[in-house]
Short mmCIF file of C-alpha atoms in Angstrom, two decimals:
data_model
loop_
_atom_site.label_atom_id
_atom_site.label_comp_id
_atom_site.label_asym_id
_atom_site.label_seq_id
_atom_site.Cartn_x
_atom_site.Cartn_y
_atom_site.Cartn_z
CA UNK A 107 0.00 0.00 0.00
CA UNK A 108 0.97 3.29 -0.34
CA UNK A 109 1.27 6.24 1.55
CA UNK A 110 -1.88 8.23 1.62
CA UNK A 111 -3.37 4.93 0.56
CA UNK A 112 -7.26 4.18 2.40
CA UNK A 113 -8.37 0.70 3.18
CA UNK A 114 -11.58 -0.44 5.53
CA UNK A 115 -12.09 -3.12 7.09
CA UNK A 116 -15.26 -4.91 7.97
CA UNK A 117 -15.19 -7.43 10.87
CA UNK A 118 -18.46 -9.53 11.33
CA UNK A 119 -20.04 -11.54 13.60
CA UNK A 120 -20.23 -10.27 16.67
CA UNK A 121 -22.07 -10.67 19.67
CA UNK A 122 -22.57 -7.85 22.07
CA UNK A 123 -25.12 -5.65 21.14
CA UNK A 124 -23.49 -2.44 21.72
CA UNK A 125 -19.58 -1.59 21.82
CA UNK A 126 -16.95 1.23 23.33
CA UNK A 127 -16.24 1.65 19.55
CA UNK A 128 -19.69 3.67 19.84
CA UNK A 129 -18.17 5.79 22.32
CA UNK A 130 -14.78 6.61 21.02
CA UNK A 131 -12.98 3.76 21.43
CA UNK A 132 -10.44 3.44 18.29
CA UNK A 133 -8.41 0.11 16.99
CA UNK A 134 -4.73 -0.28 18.22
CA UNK A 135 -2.55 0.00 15.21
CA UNK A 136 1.47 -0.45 15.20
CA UNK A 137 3.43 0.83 12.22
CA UNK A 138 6.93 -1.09 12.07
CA UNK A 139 7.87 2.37 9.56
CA UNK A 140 6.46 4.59 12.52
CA UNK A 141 8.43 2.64 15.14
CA UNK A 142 11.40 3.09 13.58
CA UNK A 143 10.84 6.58 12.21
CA UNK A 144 9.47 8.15 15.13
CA UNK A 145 9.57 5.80 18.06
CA UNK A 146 5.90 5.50 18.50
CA UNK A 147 4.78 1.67 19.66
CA UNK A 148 1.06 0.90 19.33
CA UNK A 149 -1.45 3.63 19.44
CA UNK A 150 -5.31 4.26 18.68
CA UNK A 151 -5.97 5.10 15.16
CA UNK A 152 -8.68 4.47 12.73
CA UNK A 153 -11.78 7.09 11.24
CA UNK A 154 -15.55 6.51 10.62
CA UNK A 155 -15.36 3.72 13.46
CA UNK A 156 -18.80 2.31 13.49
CA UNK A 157 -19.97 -0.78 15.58
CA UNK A 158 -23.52 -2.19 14.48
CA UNK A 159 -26.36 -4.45 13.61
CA UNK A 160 -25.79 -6.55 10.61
CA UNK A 161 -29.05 -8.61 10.07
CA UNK A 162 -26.96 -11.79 10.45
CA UNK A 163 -28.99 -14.05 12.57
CA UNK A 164 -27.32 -16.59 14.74
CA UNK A 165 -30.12 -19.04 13.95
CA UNK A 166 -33.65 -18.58 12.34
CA UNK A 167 -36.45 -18.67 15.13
CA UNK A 168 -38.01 -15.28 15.89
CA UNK A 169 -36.49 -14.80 19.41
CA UNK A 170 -32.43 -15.04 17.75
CA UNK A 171 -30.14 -13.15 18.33
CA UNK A 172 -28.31 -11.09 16.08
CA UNK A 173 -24.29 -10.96 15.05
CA UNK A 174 -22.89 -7.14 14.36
CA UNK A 175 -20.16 -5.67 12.54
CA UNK A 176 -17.24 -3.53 13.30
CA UNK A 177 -16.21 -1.06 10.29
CA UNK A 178 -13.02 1.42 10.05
CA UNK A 179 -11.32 3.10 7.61
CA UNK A 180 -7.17 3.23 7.93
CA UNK A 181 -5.23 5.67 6.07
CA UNK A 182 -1.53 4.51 5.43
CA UNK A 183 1.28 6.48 6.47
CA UNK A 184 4.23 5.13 4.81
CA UNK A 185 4.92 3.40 1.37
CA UNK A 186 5.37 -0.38 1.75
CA UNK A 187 5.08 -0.26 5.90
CA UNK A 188 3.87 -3.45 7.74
CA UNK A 189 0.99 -2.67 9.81
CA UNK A 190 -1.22 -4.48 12.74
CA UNK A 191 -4.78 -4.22 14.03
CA UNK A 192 -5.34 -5.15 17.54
CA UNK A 193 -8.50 -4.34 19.52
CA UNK A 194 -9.51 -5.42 23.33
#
């Protein structure tokens, strides 16, 4: 990827119904170009963080629950950099 370069990710099937992501809460990234460049380790990162409903049903009676999705968009600092996504 390259620098300036914006990916999103989608991550499905989840079970709580509502998340800190709703709140605030961003994804832990770690840049191995950052690290080196500026000494930063992992941080929060990550825009339009959304954390919602999906209409995935965990089985088909009426009274099922439902699984939900986490979306983010990442913008790339760095040309070619090796990046991780880490959430808890």
């Amino acid at each position: 990827m390259r620098a300036g370069g914006k990916i999103r990710f989608n991550i499905l099937n989840y079970s709580k119904p509502d998340s800190l992501f709703n709140y605030g809460m961003k994804v832990s990234v770690y840049s191995d170009k950052k690290s080196e460049r500026k000494n930063v380790g992992w941080h929060k990162d990550g825009e339009d963080i959304r954390y919602f409903i999906n209409g995935i049903r965990k089985d088909v009676t009426y009274y099922s629950k439902s699984y939900y999705t986490l979306t983010f968009t990442y913008t790339f600092e760095y040309d070619d950099d090796m990046v991780y996504f880490s959430y808890s």
